[in-house]
Every structure is written in structure tokens, then in C-alpha cells.
Tab-separated table of C-alpha atoms and ligand atoms in Angstrom:
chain	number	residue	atom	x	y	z
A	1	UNK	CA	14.751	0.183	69.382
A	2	UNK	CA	16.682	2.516	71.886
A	3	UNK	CA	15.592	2.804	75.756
A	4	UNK	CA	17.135	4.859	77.956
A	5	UNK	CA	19.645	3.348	79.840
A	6	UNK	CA	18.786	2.935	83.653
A	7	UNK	CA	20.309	5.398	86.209
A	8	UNK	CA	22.835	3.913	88.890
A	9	UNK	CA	20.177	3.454	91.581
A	10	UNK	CA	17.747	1.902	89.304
A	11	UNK	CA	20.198	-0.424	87.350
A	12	UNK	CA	20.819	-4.253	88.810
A	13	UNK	CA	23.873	-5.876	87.113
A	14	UNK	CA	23.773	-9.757	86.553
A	15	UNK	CA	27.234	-11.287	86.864
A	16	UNK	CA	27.124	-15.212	85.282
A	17	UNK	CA	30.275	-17.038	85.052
A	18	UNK	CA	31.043	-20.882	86.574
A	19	UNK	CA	34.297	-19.198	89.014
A	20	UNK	CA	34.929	-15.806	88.658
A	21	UNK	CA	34.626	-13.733	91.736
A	22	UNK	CA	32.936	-11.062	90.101
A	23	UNK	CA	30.444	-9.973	92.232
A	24	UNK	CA	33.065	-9.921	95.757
A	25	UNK	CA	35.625	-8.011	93.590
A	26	UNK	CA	32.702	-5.749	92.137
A	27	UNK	CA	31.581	-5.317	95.952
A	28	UNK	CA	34.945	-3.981	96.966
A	29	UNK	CA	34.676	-1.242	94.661
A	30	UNK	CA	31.736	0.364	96.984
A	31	UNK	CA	29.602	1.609	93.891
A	32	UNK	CA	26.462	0.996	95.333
A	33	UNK	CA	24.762	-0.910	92.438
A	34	UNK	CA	22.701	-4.095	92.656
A	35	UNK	CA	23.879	-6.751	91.654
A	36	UNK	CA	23.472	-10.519	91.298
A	37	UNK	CA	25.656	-13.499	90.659
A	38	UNK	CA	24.912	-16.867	89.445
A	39	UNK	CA	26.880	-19.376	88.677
A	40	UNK	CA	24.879	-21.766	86.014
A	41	UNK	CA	23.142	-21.619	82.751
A	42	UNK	CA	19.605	-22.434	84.733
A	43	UNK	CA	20.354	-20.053	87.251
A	44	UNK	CA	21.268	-17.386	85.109
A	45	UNK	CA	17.927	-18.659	82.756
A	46	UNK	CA	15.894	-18.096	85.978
A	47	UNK	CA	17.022	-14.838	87.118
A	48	UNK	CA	17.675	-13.245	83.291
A	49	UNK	CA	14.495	-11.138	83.432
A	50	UNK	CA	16.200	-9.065	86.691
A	51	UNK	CA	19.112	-7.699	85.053
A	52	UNK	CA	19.568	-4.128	82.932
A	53	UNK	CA	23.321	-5.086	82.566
A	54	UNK	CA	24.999	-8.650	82.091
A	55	UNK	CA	28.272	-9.436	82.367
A	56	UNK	CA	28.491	-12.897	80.717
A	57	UNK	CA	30.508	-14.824	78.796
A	58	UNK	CA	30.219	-18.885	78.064
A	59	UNK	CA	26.712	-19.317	79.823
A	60	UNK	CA	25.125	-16.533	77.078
A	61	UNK	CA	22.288	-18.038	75.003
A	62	UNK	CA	20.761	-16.232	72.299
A	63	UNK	CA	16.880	-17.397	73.267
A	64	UNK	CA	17.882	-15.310	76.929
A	65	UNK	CA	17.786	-12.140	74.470
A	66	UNK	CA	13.555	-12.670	74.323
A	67	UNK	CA	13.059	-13.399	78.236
A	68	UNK	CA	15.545	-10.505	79.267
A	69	UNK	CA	12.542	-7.323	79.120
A	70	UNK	CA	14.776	-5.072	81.075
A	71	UNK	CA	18.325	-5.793	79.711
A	72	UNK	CA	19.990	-3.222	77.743
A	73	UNK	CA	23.755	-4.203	78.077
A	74	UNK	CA	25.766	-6.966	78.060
A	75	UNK	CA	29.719	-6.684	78.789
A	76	UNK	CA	31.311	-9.909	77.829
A	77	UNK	CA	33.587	-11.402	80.275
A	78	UNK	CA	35.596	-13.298	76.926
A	79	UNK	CA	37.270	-11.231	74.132
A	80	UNK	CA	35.413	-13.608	71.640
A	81	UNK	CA	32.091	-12.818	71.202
A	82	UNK	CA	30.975	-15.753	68.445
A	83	UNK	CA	28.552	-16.870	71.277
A	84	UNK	CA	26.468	-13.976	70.846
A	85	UNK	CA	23.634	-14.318	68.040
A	86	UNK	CA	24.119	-10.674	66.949
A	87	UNK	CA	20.720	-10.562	65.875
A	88	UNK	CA	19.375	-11.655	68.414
A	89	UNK	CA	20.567	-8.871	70.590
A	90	UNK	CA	19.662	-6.092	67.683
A	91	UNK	CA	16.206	-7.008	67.765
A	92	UNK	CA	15.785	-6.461	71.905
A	93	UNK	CA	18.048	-3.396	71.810
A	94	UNK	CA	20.871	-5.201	73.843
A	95	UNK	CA	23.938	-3.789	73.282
A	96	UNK	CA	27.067	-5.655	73.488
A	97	UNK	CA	30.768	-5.041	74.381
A	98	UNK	CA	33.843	-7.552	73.800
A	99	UNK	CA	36.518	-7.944	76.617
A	100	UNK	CA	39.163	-7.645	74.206
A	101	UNK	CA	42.233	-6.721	75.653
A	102	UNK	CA	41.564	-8.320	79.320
A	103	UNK	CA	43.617	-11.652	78.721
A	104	UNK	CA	45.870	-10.287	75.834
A	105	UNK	CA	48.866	-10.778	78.252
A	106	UNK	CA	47.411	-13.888	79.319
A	107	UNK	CA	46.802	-15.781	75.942
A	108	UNK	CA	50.017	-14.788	74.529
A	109	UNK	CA	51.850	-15.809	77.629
A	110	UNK	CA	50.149	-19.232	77.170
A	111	UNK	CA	50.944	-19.026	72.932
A	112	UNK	CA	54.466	-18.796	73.863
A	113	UNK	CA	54.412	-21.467	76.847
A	114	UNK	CA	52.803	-23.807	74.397
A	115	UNK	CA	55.279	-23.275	71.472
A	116	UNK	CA	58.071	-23.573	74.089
A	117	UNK	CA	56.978	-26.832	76.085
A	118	UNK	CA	56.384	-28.423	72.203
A	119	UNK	CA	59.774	-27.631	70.831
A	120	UNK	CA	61.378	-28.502	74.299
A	121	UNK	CA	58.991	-32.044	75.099
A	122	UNK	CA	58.321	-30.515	78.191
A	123	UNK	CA	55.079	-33.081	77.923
A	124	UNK	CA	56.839	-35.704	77.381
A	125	UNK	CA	59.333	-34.989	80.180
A	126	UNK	CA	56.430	-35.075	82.005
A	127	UNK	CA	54.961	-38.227	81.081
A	128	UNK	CA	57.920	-39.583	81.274
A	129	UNK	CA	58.106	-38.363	85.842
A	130	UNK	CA	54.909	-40.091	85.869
A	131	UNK	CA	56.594	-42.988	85.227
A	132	UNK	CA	59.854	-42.357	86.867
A	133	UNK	CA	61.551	-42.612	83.800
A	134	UNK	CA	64.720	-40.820	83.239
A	135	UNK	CA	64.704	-40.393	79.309
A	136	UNK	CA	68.679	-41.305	77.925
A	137	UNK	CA	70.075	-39.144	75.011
A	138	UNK	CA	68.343	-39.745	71.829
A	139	UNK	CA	70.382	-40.108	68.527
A	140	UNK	CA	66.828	-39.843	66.615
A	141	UNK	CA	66.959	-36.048	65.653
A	142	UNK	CA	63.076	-35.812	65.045
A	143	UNK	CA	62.902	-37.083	68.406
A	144	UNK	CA	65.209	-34.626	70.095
A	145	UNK	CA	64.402	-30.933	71.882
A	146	UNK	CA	64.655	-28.227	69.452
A	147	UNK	CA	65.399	-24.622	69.060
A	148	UNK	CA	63.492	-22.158	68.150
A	149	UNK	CA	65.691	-18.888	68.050
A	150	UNK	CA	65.462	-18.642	63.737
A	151	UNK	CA	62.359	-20.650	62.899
A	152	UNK	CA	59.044	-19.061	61.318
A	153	UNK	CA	56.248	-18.168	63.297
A	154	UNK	CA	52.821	-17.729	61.685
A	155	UNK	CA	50.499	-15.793	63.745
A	156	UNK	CA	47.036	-16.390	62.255
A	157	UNK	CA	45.247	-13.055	63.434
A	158	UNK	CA	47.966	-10.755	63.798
A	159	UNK	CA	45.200	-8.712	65.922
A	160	UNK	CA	46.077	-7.546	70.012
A	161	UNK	CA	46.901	-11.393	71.010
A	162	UNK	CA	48.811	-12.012	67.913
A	163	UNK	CA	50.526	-8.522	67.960
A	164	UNK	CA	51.628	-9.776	71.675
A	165	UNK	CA	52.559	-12.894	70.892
A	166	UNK	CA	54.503	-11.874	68.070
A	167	UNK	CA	56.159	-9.462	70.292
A	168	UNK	CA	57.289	-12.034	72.629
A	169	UNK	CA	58.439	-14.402	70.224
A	170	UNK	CA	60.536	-11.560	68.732
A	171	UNK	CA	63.135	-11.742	71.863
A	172	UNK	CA	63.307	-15.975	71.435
A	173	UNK	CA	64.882	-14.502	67.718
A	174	UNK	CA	61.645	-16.412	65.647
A	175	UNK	CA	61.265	-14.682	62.480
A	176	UNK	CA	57.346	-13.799	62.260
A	177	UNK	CA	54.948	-13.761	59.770
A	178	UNK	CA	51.486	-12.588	60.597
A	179	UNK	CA	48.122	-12.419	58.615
A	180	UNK	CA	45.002	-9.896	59.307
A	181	UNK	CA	41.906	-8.797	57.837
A	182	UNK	CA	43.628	-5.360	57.168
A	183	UNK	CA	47.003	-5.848	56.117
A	184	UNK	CA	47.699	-2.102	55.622
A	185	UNK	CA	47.772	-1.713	58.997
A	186	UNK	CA	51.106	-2.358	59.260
A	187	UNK	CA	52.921	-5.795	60.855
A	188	UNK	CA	53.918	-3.838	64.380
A	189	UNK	CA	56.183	-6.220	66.439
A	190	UNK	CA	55.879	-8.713	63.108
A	191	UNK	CA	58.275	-8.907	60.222
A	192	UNK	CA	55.735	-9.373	57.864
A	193	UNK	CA	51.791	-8.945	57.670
A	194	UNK	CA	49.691	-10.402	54.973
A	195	UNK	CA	45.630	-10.283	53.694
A	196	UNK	CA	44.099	-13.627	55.326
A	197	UNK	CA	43.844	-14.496	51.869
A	198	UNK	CA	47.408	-14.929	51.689
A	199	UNK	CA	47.462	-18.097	54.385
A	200	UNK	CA	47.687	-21.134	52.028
A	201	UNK	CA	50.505	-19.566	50.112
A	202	UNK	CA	52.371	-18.530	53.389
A	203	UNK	CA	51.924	-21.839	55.420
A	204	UNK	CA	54.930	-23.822	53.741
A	205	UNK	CA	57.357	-21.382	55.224
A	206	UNK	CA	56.150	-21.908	58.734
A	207	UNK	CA	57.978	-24.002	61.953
A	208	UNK	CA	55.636	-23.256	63.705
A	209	UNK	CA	51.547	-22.025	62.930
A	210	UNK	CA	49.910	-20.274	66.053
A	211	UNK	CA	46.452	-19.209	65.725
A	212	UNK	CA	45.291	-16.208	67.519
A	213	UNK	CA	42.225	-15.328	65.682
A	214	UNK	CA	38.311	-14.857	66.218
A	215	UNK	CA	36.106	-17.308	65.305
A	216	UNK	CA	34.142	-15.852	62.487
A	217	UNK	CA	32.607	-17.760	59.200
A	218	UNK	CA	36.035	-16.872	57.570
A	219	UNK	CA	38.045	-18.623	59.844
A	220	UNK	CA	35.552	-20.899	60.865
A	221	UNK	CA	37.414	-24.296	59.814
A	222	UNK	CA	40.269	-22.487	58.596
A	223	UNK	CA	43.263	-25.070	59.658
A	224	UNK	CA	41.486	-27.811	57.283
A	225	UNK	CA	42.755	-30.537	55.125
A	226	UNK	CA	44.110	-28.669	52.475
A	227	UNK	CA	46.023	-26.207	55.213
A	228	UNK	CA	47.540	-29.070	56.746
A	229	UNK	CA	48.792	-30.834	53.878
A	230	UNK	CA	50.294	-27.173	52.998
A	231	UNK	CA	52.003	-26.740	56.543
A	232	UNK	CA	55.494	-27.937	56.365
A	233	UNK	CA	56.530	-31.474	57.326
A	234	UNK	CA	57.320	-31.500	60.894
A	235	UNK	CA	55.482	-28.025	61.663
A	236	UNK	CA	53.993	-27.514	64.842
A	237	UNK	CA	50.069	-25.830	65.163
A	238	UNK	CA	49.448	-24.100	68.555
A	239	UNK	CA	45.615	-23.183	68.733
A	240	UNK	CA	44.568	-20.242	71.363
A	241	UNK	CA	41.909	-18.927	69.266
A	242	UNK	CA	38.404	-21.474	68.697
A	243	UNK	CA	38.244	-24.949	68.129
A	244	UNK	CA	36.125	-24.359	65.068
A	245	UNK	CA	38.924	-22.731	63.159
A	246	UNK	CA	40.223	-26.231	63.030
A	247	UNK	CA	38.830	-29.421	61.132
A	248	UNK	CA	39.268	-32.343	63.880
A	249	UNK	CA	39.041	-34.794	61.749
A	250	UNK	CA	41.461	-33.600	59.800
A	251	UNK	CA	43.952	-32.739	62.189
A	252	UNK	CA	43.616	-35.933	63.775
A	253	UNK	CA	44.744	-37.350	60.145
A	254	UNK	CA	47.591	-34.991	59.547
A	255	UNK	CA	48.980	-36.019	63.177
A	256	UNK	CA	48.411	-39.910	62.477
A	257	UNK	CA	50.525	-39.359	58.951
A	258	UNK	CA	53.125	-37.821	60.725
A	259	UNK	CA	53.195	-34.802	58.447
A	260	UNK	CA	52.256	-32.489	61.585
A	261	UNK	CA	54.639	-33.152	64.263
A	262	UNK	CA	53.111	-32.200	67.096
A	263	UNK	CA	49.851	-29.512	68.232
A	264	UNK	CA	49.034	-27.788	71.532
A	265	UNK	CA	45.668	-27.310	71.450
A	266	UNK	CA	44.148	-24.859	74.193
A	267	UNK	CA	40.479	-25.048	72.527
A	268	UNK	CA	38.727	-27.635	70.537
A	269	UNK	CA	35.443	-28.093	69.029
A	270	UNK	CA	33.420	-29.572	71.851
A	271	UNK	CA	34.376	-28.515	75.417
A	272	UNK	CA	35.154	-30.352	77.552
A	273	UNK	CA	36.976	-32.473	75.399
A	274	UNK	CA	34.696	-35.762	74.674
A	275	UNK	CA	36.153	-38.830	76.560
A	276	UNK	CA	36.025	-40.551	73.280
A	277	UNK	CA	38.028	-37.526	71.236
A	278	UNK	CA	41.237	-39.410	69.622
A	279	UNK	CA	43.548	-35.997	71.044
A	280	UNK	CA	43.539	-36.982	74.294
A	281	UNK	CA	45.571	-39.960	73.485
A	282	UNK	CA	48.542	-38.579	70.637
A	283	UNK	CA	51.727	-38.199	72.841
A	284	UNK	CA	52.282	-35.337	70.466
A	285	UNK	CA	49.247	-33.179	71.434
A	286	UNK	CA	49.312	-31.147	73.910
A	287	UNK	CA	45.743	-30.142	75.339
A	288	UNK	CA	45.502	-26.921	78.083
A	289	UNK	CA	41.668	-26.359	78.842
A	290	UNK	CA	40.868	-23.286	77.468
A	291	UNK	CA	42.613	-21.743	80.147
A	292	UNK	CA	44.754	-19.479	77.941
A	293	UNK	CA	43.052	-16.180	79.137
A	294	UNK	CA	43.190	-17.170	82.651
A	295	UNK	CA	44.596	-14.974	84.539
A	296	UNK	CA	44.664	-13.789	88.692
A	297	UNK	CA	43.884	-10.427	87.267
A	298	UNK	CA	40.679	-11.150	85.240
A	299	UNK	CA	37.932	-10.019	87.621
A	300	UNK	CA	39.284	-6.522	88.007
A	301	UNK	CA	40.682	-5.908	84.564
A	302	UNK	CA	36.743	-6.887	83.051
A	303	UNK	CA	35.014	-4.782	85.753
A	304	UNK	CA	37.567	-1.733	84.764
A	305	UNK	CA	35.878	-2.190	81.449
A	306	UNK	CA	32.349	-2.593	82.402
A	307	UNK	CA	32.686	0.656	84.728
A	308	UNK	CA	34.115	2.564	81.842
A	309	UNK	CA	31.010	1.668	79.552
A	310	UNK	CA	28.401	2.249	82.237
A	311	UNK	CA	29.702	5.390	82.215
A	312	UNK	CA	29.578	5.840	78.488
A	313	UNK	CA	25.730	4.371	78.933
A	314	UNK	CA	24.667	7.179	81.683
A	315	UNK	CA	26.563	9.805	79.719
A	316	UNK	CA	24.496	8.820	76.773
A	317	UNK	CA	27.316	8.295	74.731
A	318	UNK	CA	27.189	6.888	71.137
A	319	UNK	CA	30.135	4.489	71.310
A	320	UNK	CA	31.281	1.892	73.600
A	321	UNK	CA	34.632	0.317	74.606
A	322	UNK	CA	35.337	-2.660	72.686
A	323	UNK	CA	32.251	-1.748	71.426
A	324	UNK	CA	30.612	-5.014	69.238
A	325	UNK	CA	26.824	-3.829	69.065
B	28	GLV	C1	38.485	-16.641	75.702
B	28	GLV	O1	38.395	-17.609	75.011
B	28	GLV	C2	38.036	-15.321	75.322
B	28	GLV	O2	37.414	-15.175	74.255
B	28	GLV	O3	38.277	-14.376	76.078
């Protein structure tokens, strides 16, 4: 099904996200073109049927795609895009762009704060100032701060995030090991790149296992129980990628055996976090709430892209940036 794409003075733009100032820093650029924000899943339900463009990220839901009649476009304010039903959006005509690249910085930043603050017990430090306790010297050396500079790194999705990451952890001297869909590609700022199908055999060399990848039914559940009994004793598992590429259950085993040391976890399977979710009480976990891509720089850098690819739209162009659908 292809419609033309509305021109500029007939096209209103529907910007849905719970905080981002969208709309005021969309304003500033003085384009001209309606636009609407809501801030709610029932809001944006109510108003879908207005917009010709979406920008959208966690409040998509794939039975919008049948009440939407005019939209043609949907720029994704999150560089995943497993919450789209890609069907879904076929059969309307919508099509769909990622916002990969906008927190690329951002989540590796946050990969590499994570793997820091675990090897350094920056949490427990700071458990410890809630309680005004000034931690003595321990003689206990699985209980002391460690170093990184030497250890493995395994970036799981050695794609623009992992590439980053592994770029950054490069200059703390971590030897990295990355896996990809497309090994021949190349490892860029890695040591090493491997096939995906390579991970089982590659996890007992890694310190430390950072995933970076998209949720997709290959990596959905991914870090299960036969990956963690394959990690290393001791290793560490930083997650910036889905919860789903993770078995809770069985990471909640591996950390109550001991054989994972510690995880920083900045997505899990059901956000927010449950109140009843064993995580929240492991000293050893670290939980950030999914606030790896955050960034003061978000609003502009996604409405860069969505300018770009309503110009692509107008011009008629076949392909999109970040392109998905
Ligand atoms: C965040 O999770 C994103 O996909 O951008």
C-alpha cells in the first residue's frame, strides 16, 4: 500500500513520550508544522487518528496501527524498535525509522559507568554513606575493589553501542572481545569479533560480559542458564540492551550460587521493576532504570533525525535514515 506522503502544510506530527520536551524543542526550530504532544498511552490512543507522522517510542502499540487512517510515518524516539509489530505497520503502510545512533554516546557512557562502579563497589560505598559507615580495609580479596586495566570484556552486539563501548574500554587497557551478526565486518575499536554463534564458546574467557544488543528472537533470552553456568566464576554481566535477553530466573540463581559475582542491570523484563522482583534486594546488583540512553541532548539529536527523513518523505525518496520499514 503506498500513499503519498503529506506536504509540510498538510502534515500534523504527533510527539508521545512520558518527559521529553519534544514538541518546545521542535517549536524552536520555527518549521511551521502542526504538531501535537501527549504524554500517555490513552492520550496518545485518543488523539492517534490526527497524526501523518509519530514520533514514539515506549507508548507504541501495535492495535494503534488499525485506528491511525492518516499515519504514514513513525520515527522512533528509542534505537530499539522490538516494540513495533512489524506487521502490523506493513499492512497500514506505516513506515518506520529506528533512532539508532541518538544515545550511542549515552549508553556506552552508562556501559562503562556500570562496569566501573561494579569493579570499584561504588554501590556499596554507597550503601554503606547511608549508613554512615566508614568501610575498614578488607583482607577478603573477593571482597576488595578491583582493576580492570587487563581483564576481558565481552561486548554482546558489537553493533554502534558496542563499537563505542568497546572503544572506551580500550583506554581503561580491557582486552575486548565482541560478537555480531556479521563478523566479517571487521572488530573496529575491538580486538576480536566473532559470529553470535560463537558466544557459549567465548564466555569462559570473559571478566566481565556487557550486553549491547537488540532484542530480537535470537537474543531473546540469550544470557540463560546454560550462559551463566559458562561465564567465568566471579564474572560480572552489565545489561544495557533488553531485559528479555536475560532469563531472570536464572540470573537470580547464578547470583544466589555465587558463581556470578555481581550484575548491573539497566533493563529487566518487566519495567518498572516489580516490588516483589528478588534484584532489588542482592547487594551485588546494581539496577539503573533504563536510563542508559538518557541524555540532555536527546530531544534535538531525535528531531535532527526526524527532519532529515521528512525530507527524504517529501523528496519521495526510496530509503530512510535508520531506515527499519
Ligand atoms: C533505549 O532503550 C533505546 O532503545 O533507545
Amino acid at each position: 500500500m503506498t500513499t503519498q506522503f503529506p506536504a509540510k502544510d498538510s502534515l500534523t506530527i504527533g510527539f508521545a513520550h512520558v518527559a521529553y520536551r519534544l514538541a518546545e524543542r521542535f517549536a524552536l526550530r520555527n518549521t511551521g508544522i502542526r504538531h501535537f504532544e501527549v504524554r500517555s498511552v490513552d492520550e496518545l490512543a485518543a488523539r492517534i487518528g490526527e497524526a501523518d507522522a509519530l514520533v514514539v517510542s515506549g507508548f507504541w502499540r501495535n492495535e494503534f496501527a488499525a485506528r491511525a487512517p492518516r499515519l504514514r510515518f513513525i520515527q522512533s524516539i528509542s534505537a530499539g524498535t522490538d516494540q513495533y509489530g512489524r506487521d502490523a505497520l506493513k499492512a497500514h503502510g506505516i513506515r518506520l525509522a529506528s533512532a539508532q545512533g541518538v544515545n550511542e554516546r549515552a549508553v556506552a557512557e552508562h556501559a562503562m559507568a556500570l562496569i566501573l562502579a561494579l569493579a570499584r563497589r561504588i554501590p556499596e560505598a554507597r550503601d554503606n554513606q547511608a549508613k554512615r559507615h566508614w568501610r575498614g580495609m578488607v583482607s577478603d580479596l573477593a571482597r576488595r575493589e578491583e582493576e580492570i586495566g587487563g581483564k576481558t570484556l565481552l561486548i554482546v552486539g558489537l553493533g554502534r553501542i558496542g563499537q563505542r563501548l568497546a572503544k572506551l574500554a580500550k583506554a581503561f587497557d580491557l582486552r575486548v572481545v565482541g560478537t555480531k551478526r556479521d563478523p566479517s565486518t571487521g572488530p573496529g575499536a575491538a580486538d576480536e569479533v566473532h559470529g553470535n554463534e560463537r558466544l557459549l564458546a567465548l564466555l569462559p574467557q570473559a571478566d566481565i560480559v556487557a550486553l549491547t544488543c537488540p532484542l530480537t528472537p535470537e537474543t531473546e533470552g540469550l544470557i540463560g542458564a546454560k550462559a551463566l553456568a559458562t561465564m567465568k566464576p566471579g564474572a560480572h554481566l552489565v545489561n544495557v540492551a533488553r531485559g528479555r535477553c536475560v532469563d531472570e530466573a536464572a540470573l537470580t540463581a547464578a547470583l544466589e550460587g555465587g558463581s556470578l559475582a555481581a550484575a548491573a542491570l539497566d533493563c529487566v523484563r518487566e519495567e518498572p521493576l516489580p516490588m516483589h522482583s528478588p534484584l532489588w534486594l542482592f547487594p551485588n546488583v546494581l539496577i539503573t532504570p533504563h536510563s542508559a540512553g538518557e541524555t540532555r541532548r536527546y530531544e534535538d539529536n531525535v528531531i535532527d533525525l526526524l527532519m532529515e527523513n521528512l525530507g527524504r518523505l517529501w523528496r519521495g525518496e526510496a530509503a530512510l535514515r535508520n531506515q527499519i520499514l
